[in-house]
Short mmCIF file of C-alpha atoms in Angstrom, two decimals:
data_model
loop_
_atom_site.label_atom_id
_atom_site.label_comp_id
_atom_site.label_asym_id
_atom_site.label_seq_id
_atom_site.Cartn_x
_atom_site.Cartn_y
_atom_site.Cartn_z
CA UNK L 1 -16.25 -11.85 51.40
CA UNK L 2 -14.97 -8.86 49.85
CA UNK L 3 -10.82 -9.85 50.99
CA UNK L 4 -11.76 -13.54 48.95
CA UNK L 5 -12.53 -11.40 46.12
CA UNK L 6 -9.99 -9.69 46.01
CA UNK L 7 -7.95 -12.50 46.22
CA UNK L 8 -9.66 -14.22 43.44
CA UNK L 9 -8.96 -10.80 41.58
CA UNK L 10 -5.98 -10.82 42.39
CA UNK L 11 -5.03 -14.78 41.03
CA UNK L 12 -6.98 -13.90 38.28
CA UNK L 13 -5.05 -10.71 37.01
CA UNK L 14 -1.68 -12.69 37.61
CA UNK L 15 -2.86 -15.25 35.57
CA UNK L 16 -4.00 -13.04 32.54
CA UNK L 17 -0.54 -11.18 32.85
CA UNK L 18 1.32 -14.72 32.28
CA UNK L 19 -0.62 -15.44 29.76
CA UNK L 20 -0.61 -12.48 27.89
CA UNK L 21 2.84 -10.94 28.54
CA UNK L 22 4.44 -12.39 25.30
CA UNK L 23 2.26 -9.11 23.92
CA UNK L 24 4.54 -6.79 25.99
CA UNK L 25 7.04 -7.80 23.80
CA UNK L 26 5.02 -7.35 20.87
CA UNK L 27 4.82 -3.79 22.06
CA UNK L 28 8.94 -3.43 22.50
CA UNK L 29 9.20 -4.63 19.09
CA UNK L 30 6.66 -1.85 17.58
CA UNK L 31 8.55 0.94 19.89
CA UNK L 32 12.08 -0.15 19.19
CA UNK L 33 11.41 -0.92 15.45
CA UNK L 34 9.40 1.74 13.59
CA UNK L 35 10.83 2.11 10.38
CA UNK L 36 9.19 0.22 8.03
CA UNK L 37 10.71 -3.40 6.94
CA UNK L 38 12.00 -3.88 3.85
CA UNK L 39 10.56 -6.27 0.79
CA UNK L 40 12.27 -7.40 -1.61
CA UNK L 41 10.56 -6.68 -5.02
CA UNK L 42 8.30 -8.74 -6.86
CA UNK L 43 10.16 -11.07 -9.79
CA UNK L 44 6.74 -11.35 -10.83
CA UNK L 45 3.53 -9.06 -11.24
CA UNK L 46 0.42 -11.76 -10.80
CA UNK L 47 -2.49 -11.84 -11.79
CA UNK L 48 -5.58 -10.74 -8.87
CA UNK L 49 -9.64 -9.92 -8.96
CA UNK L 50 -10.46 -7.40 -6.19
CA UNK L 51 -14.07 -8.52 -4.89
CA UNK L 52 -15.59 -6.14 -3.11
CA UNK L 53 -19.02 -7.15 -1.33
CA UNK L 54 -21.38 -3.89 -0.95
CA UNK L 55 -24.92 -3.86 0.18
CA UNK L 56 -26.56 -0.33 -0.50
CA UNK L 57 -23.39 1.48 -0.87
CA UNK L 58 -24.29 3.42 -3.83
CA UNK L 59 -22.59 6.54 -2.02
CA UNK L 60 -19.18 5.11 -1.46
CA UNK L 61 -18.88 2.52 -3.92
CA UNK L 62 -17.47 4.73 -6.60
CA UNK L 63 -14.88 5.79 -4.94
CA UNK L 64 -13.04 2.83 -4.05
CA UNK L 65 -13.05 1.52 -7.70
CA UNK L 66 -11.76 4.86 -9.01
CA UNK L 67 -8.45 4.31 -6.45
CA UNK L 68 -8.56 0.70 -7.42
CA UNK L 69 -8.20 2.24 -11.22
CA UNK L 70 -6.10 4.42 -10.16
CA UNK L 71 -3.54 1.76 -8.49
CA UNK L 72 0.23 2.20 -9.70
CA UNK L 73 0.52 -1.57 -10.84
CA UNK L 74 -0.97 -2.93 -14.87
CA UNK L 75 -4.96 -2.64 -14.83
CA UNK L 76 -4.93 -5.72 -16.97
CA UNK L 77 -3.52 -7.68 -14.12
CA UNK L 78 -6.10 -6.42 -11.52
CA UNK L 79 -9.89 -7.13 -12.23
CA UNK L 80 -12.29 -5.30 -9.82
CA UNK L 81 -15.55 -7.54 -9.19
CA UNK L 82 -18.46 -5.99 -7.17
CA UNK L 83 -21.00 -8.01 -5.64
CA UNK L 84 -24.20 -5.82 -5.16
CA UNK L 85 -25.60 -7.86 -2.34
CA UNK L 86 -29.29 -7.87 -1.55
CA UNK L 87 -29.85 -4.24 -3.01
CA UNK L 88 -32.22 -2.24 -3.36
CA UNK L 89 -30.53 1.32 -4.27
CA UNK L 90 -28.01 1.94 -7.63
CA UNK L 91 -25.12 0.26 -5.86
CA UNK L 92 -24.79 -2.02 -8.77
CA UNK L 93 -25.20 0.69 -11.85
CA UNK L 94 -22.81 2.92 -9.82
CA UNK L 95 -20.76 0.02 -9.49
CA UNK L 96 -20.89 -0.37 -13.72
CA UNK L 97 -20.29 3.10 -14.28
CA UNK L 98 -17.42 3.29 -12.59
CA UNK L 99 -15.97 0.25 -14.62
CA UNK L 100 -16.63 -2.98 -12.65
CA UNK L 101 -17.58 -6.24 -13.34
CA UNK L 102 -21.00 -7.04 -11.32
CA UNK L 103 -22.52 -9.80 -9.98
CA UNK L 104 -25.68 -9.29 -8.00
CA UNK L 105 -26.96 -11.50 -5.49
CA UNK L 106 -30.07 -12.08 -3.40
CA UNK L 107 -30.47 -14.33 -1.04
CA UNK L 108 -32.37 -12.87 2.20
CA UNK L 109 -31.53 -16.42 4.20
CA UNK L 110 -27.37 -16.82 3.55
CA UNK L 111 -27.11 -12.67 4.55
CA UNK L 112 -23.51 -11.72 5.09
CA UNK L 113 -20.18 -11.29 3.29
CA UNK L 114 -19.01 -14.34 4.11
CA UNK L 115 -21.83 -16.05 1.56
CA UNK L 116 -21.30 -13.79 -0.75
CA UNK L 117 -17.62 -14.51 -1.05
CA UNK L 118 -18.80 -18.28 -1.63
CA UNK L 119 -20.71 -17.88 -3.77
CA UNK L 120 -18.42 -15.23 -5.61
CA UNK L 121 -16.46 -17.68 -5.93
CA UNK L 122 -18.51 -20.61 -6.87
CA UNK L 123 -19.70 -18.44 -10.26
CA UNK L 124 -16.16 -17.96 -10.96
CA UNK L 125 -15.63 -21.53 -10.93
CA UNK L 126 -18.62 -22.14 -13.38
CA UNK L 127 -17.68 -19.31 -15.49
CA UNK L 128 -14.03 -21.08 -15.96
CA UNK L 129 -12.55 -18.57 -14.23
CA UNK L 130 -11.37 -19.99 -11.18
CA UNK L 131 -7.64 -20.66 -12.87
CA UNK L 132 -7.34 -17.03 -14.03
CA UNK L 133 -5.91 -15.45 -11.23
CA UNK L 134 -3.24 -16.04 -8.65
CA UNK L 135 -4.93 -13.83 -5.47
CA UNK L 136 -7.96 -12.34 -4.63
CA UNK L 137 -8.20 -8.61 -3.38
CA UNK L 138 -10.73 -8.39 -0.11
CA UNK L 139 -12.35 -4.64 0.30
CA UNK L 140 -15.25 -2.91 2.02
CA UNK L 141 -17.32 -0.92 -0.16
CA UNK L 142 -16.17 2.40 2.36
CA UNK L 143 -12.77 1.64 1.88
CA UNK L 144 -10.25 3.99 -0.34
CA UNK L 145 -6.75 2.13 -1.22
CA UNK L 146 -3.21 3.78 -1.66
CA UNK L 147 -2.12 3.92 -4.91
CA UNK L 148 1.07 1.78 -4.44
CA UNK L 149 -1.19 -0.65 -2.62
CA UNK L 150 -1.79 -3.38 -5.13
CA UNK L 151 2.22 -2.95 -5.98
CA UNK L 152 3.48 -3.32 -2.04
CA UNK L 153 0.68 -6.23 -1.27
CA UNK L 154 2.39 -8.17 -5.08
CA UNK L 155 5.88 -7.54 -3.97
CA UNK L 156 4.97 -9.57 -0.27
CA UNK L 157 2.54 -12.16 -2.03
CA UNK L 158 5.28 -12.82 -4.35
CA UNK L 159 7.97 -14.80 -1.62
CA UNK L 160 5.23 -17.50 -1.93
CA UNK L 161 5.48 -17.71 1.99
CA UNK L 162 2.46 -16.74 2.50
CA UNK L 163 -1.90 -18.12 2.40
CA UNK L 164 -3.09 -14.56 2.69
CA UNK L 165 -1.79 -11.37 3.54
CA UNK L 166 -3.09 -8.27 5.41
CA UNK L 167 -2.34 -4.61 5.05
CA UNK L 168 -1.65 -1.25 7.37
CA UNK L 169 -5.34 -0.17 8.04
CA UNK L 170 -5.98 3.83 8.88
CA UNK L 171 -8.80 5.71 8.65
CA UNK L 172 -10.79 8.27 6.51
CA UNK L 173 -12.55 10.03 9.54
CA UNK L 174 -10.26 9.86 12.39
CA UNK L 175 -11.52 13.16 13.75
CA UNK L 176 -14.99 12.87 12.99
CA UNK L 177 -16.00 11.69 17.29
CA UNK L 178 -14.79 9.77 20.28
CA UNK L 179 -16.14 7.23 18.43
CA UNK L 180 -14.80 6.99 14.65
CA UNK L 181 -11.38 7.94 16.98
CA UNK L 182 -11.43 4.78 19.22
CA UNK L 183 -11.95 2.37 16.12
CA UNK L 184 -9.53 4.32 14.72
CA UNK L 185 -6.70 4.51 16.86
CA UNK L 186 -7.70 0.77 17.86
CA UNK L 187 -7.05 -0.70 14.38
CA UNK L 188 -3.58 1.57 14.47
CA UNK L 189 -2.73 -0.71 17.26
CA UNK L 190 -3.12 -4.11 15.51
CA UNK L 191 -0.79 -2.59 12.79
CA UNK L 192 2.05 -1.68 14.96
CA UNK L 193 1.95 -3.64 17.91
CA UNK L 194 0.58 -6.66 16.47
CA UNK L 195 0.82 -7.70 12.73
CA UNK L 196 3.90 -5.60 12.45
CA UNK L 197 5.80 -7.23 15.69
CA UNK L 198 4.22 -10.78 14.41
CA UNK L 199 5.83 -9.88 11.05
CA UNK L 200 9.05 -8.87 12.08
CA UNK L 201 9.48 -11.95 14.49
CA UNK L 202 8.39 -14.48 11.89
CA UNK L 203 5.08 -15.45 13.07
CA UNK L 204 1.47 -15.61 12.05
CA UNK L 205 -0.62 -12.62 11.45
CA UNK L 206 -4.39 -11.94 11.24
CA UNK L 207 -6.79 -10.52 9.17
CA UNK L 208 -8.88 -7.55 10.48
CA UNK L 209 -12.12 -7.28 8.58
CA UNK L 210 -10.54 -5.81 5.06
CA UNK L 211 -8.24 -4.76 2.90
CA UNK L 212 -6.74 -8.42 2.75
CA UNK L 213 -5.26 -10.68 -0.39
CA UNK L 214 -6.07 -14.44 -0.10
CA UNK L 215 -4.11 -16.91 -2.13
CA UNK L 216 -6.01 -18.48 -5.09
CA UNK L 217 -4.37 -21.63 -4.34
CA UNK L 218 -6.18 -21.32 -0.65
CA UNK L 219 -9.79 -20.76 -1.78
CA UNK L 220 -9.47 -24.23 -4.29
CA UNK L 221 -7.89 -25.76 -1.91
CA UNK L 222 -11.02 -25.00 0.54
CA UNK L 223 -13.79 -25.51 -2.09
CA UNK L 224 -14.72 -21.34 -2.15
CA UNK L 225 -15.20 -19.45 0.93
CA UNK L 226 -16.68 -21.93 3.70
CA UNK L 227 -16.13 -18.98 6.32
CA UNK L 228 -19.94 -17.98 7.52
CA UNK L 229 -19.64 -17.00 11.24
CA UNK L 230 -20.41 -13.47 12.19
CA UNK L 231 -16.81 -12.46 12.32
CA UNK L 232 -15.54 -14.33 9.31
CA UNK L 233 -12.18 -12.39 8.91
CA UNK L 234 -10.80 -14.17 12.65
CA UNK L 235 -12.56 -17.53 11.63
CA UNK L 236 -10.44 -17.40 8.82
CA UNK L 237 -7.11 -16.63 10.38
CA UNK L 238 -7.86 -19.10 13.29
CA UNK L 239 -8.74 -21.69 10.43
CA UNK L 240 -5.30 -20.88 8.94
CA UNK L 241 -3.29 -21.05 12.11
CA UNK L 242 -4.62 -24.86 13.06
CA UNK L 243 -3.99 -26.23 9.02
CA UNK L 244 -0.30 -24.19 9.31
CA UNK L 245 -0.95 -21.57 7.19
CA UNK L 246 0.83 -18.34 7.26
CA UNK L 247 -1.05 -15.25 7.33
CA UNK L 248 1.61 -12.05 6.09
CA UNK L 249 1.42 -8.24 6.80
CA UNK L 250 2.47 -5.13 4.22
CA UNK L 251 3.75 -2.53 6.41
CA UNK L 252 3.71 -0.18 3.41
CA UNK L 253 0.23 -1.11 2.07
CA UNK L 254 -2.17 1.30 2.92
CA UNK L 255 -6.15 0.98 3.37
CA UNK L 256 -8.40 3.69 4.37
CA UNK L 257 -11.51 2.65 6.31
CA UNK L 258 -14.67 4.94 7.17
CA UNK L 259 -15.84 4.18 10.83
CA UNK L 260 -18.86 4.62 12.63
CA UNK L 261 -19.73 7.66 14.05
CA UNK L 262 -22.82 7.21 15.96
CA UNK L 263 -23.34 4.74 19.04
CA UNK L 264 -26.06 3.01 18.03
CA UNK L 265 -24.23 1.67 15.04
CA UNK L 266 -20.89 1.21 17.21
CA UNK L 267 -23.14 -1.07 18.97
CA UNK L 268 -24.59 -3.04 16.55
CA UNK L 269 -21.33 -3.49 15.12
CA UNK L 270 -19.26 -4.67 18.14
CA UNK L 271 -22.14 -6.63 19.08
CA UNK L 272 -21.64 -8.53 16.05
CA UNK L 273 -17.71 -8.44 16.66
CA UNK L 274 -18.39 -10.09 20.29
CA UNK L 275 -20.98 -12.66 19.14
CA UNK L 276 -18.61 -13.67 16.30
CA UNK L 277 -15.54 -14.03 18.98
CA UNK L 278 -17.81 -16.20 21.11
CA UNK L 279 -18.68 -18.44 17.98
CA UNK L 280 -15.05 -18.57 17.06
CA UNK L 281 -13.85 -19.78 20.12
CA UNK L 282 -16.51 -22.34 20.41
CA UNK L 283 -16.10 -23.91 17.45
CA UNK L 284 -11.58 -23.57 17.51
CA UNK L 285 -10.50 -23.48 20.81
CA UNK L 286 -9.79 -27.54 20.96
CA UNK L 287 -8.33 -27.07 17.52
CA UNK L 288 -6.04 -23.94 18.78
CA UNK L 289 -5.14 -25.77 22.12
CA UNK L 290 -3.73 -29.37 20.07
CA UNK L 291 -2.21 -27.07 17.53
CA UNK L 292 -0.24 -25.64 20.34
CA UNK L 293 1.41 -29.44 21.17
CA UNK L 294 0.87 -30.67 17.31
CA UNK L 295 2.00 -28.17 14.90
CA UNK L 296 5.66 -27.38 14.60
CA UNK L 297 5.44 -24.57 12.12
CA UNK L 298 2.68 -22.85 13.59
CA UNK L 299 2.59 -24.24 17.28
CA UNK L 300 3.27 -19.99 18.67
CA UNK L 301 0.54 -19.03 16.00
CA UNK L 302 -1.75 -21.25 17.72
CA UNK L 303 -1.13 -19.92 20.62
CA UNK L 304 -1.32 -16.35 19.76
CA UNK L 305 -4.97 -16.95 18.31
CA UNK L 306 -5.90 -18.87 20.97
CA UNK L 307 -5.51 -15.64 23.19
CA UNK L 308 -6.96 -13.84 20.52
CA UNK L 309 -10.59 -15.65 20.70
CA UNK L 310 -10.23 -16.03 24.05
CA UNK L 311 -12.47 -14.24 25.90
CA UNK L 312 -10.91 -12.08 28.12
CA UNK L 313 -13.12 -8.98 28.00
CA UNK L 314 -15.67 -11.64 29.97
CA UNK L 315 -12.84 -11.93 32.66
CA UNK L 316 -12.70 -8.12 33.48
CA UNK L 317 -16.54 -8.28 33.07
CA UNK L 318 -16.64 -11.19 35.82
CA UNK L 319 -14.55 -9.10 38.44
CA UNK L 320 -16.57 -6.39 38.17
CA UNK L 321 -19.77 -8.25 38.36
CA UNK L 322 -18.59 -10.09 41.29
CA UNK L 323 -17.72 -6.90 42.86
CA UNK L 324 -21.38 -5.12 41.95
CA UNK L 325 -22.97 -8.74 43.66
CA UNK L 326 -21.14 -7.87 46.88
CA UNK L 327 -22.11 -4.28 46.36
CA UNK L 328 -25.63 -4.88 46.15
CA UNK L 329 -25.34 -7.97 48.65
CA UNK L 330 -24.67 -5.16 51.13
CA UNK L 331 -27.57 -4.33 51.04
CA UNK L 332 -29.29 -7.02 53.49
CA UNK L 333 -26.45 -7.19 56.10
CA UNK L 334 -26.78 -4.44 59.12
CA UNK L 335 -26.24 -1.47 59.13
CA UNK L 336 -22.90 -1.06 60.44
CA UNK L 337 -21.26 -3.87 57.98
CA UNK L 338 -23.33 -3.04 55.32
CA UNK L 339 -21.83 0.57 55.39
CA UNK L 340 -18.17 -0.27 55.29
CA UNK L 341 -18.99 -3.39 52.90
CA UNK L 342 -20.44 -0.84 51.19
CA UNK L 343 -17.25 1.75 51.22
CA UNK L 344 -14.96 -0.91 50.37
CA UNK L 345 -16.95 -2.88 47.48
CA UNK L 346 -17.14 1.25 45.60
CA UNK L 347 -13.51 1.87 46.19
CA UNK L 348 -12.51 -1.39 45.00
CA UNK L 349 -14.71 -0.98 41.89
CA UNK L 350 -13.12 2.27 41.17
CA UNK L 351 -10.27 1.58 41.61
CA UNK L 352 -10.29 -1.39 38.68
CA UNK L 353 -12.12 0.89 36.54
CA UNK L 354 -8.73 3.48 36.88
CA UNK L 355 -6.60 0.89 36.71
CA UNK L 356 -8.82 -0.27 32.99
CA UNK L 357 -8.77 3.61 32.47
CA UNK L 358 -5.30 4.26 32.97
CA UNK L 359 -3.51 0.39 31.01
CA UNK L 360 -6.11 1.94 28.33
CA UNK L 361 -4.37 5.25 28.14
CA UNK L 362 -1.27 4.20 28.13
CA UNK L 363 -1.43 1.46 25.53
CA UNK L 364 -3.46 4.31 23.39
CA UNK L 365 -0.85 6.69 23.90
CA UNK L 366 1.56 4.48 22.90
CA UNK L 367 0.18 4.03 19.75
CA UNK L 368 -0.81 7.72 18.80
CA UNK L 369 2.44 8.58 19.60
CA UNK L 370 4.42 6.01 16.94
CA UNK L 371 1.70 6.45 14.60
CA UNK L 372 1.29 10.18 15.06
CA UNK L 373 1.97 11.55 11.53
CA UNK L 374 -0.29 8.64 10.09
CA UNK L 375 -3.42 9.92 12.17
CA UNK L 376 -5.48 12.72 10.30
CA UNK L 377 -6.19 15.03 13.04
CA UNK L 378 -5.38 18.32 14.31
CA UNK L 379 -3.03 17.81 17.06
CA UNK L 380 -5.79 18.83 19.51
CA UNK L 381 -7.95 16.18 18.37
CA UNK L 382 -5.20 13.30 18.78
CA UNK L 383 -4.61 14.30 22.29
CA UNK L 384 -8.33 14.57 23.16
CA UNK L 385 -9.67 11.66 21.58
CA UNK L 386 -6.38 9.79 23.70
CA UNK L 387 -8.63 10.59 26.64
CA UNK L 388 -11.71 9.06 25.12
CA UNK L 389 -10.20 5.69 23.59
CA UNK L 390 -10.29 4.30 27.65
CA UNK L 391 -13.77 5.08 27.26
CA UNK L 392 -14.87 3.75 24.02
CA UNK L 393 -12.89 0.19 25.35
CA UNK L 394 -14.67 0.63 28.57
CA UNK L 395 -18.32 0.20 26.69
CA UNK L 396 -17.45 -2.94 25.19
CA UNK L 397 -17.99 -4.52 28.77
CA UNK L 398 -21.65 -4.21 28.56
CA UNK L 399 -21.42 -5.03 25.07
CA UNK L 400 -19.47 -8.25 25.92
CA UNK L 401 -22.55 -9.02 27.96
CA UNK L 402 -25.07 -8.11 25.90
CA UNK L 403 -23.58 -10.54 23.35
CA UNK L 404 -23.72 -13.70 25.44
CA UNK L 405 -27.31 -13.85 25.87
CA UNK L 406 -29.18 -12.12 22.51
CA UNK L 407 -29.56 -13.43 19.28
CA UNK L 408 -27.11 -10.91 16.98
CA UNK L 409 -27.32 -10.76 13.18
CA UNK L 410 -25.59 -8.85 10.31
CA UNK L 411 -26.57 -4.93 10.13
CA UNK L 412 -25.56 -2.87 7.40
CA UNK L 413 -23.97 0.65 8.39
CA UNK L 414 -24.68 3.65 6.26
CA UNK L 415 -21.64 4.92 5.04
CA UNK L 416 -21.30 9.03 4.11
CA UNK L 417 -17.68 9.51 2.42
CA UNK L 418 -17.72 12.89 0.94
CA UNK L 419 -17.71 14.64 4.75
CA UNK L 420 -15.35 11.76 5.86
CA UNK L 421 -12.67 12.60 2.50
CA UNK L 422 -13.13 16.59 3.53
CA UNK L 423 -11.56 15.42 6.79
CA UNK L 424 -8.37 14.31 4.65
CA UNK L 425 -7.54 17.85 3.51
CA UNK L 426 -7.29 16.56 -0.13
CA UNK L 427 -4.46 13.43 1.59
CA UNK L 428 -6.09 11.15 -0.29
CA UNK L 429 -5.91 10.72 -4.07
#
């Protein structure tokens, strides 16, 4: 039993490898081409409304608008909306105070920022505002923004290539854990070795949770926001890859994101992130699969988000399960076979778990090291979380689990910038 499952191991690692090794070259592409591309510059400075969904963020809040002020492109162009979302704290007055325009919203049945947007957008639309602006700004309320952000995101937006367009997303409290650092040095990974490679090949990208412009023309052209599933930033960028629209990436656009720092949140959080992959795939993978064949334009987009939702953390999952059944099948057989069943089931557990450990550490590695003077850390901390990010990926297997069988729903995360921006050492303005 245990040489047919490593056999079926075996076919089924060969089989991910072919159908994931176009991401090897994704990798070459971040390695071989780090400078930062150049864009042309804008012939025109449009119009946007930054909408910002916050629930209880009263502590953060503030801070983003003041760098949103504080951007180094006209304030009369850029309109900063909040939407104080099911509050019950001074997320809204802050919000005011700090000079932006605020809609609150309850509505304890359509909870989520996904609604919100919708019916952001809806008000706009009986307001008579809907024709006022060319873009829409996405943030978090944790999120601080570069000052040349607004101007960078403009001069891409302005090729008129592109539905929406995503930005380089680091992190206000790399150092804080293991934990903030795996997020961290995760989302460092989609910038260079994904967006940036999809960018610099001509591809589609995807947009990762915030810090994202959407094109006016897409959200009339889709009635508002009609993305509700628990991870609407993928459902979005799956959505555009089947109807052949081209998500973009700004290299030199700059977002900085608080992360978690306790596991219990990480939890909730990436329990949310693997329900909403599940949904996603449910409800796209036919689409994804006849855009590969269909669409012309966007056929290798497909594609790429079709391995995207897939669910391939339920593949490793499965040959480690199998191997634990065998394990624990042992168990009942004699003594004699059940000890060297037994002895060969742990080693060849273990020795998956390295191999995770070790792909883990190297793909980490890879990316601290081309990102390494964008990572605010002591040096000591970059190398030692390194040897914690195989870890942090390793507990999204019983997360991945955990996913497929409860019922998950949207859970706000405290958010605690002042200890996060002492981090910095004063980087941030």
């Amino acid at each position: 039993m245990l040489m047919m499952l490593q056999k079926f191991c075996g076919v089924l690692t060969l089989m991910l490898a072919v159908l994931y090794v176009y991401q090897a070259f994704y990798v070459i592409v971040g390695l071989v081409r780090r400078k930062r591309a150049h864009v042309r510059q804008a012939q025109t400075l449009h119009r946007y409304a930054v909408l910002i969904s916050a629930r209880n963020e009263e502590e953060v809040i503030g801070e983003l608008i003041e760098s949103l002020k504080n951007q180094d492109y006209p304030q009369e162009l850029l309109d900063v909306y909040v939407i104080a979302d099911n509050c019950t704290d001074a997320t809204a007055q802050v919000a005011r105070q700090a000079g932006a325009i605020v809609y609150e919203r309850f509505d304890r049945v359509r909870v989520g920022k996904g609604y919100a947007m919708d019916w952001f957008f809806h008000r706009l639309r009986e307001e008579g505002k809907e024709e006022a602006y060319d873009g829409y700004f996405v943030f978090d309320a944790d999120n601080i923004v570069d000052p040349a952000f607004v101007r960078e995101m403009n001069n891409v937006f302005d090729s008129g290539d592109y539905a929406a367009i995503t930005c380089y997303r680091n992190s206000k409290n790399y150092a804080s854990n293991w934990i903030s650092a795996g997020y961290s040095l995760w989302f460092l990974r989609e910038a260079r070795f994904l967006n940036f490679a999809r960018m610099q090949l001509g591809t589609g990208c995807a947009v990762s949770g915030t810090g994202f412009l959407v094109s006016a023309q897409v959200v009339r052209e889709n009635g508002g926001w009609p993305y509700h599933l628990l991870t609407e930033d993928i459902q979005f960028s799956v959505d555009c890859a089947v109807h052949g629209r081209r998500i973009g990436y700004c290299d030199k656009a700059v977002v900085y994101d608080e992360q978690p720092t306790t596991f219990q949140q990480s939890w909730n959080q990436r329990m949310r992130w693997s329900k909403g992959f599940y949904q996603v795939a449910a409800r796209y993978l036919g689409p994804l699969f006849r855009g590969c064949l269909t669409q012309k334009k966007s056929r290798f987009t497909c594609y790429d988000m079709m391995m995207t939702v897939a669910p391939g953390m339920l593949l490793t999952t499965a040959v480690l399960g199998f191997n634990a059944f065998i394990l624990f099948s042992a168990i009942t057989e004699p003594l004699s076979v059940a000890a060297d069943l037994m002895q060969d089931s742990v080693l060849f557990l273990l020795d998956n778990l390295f191999n995770f450990y070790i792909c883990m550490l190297l793909y980490g590695g890879m990316t601290m090291l081309v990102e390494w003077k964008q990572i605010n850390a002591r040096p000591s901390k970059k190398v030692l979380y390194l040897f914690t990010f195989p870890l942090f990926m390793l507990t999204y297997i019983p997360i991945s689990l955990a996913a497929l069988v409860r019922r998950v729903e949207w859970k706000p995360i405290r958010h605690n910038s002042s200890a996060s921006l002492k981090a910095k050492n004063g980087s941030l303005t």
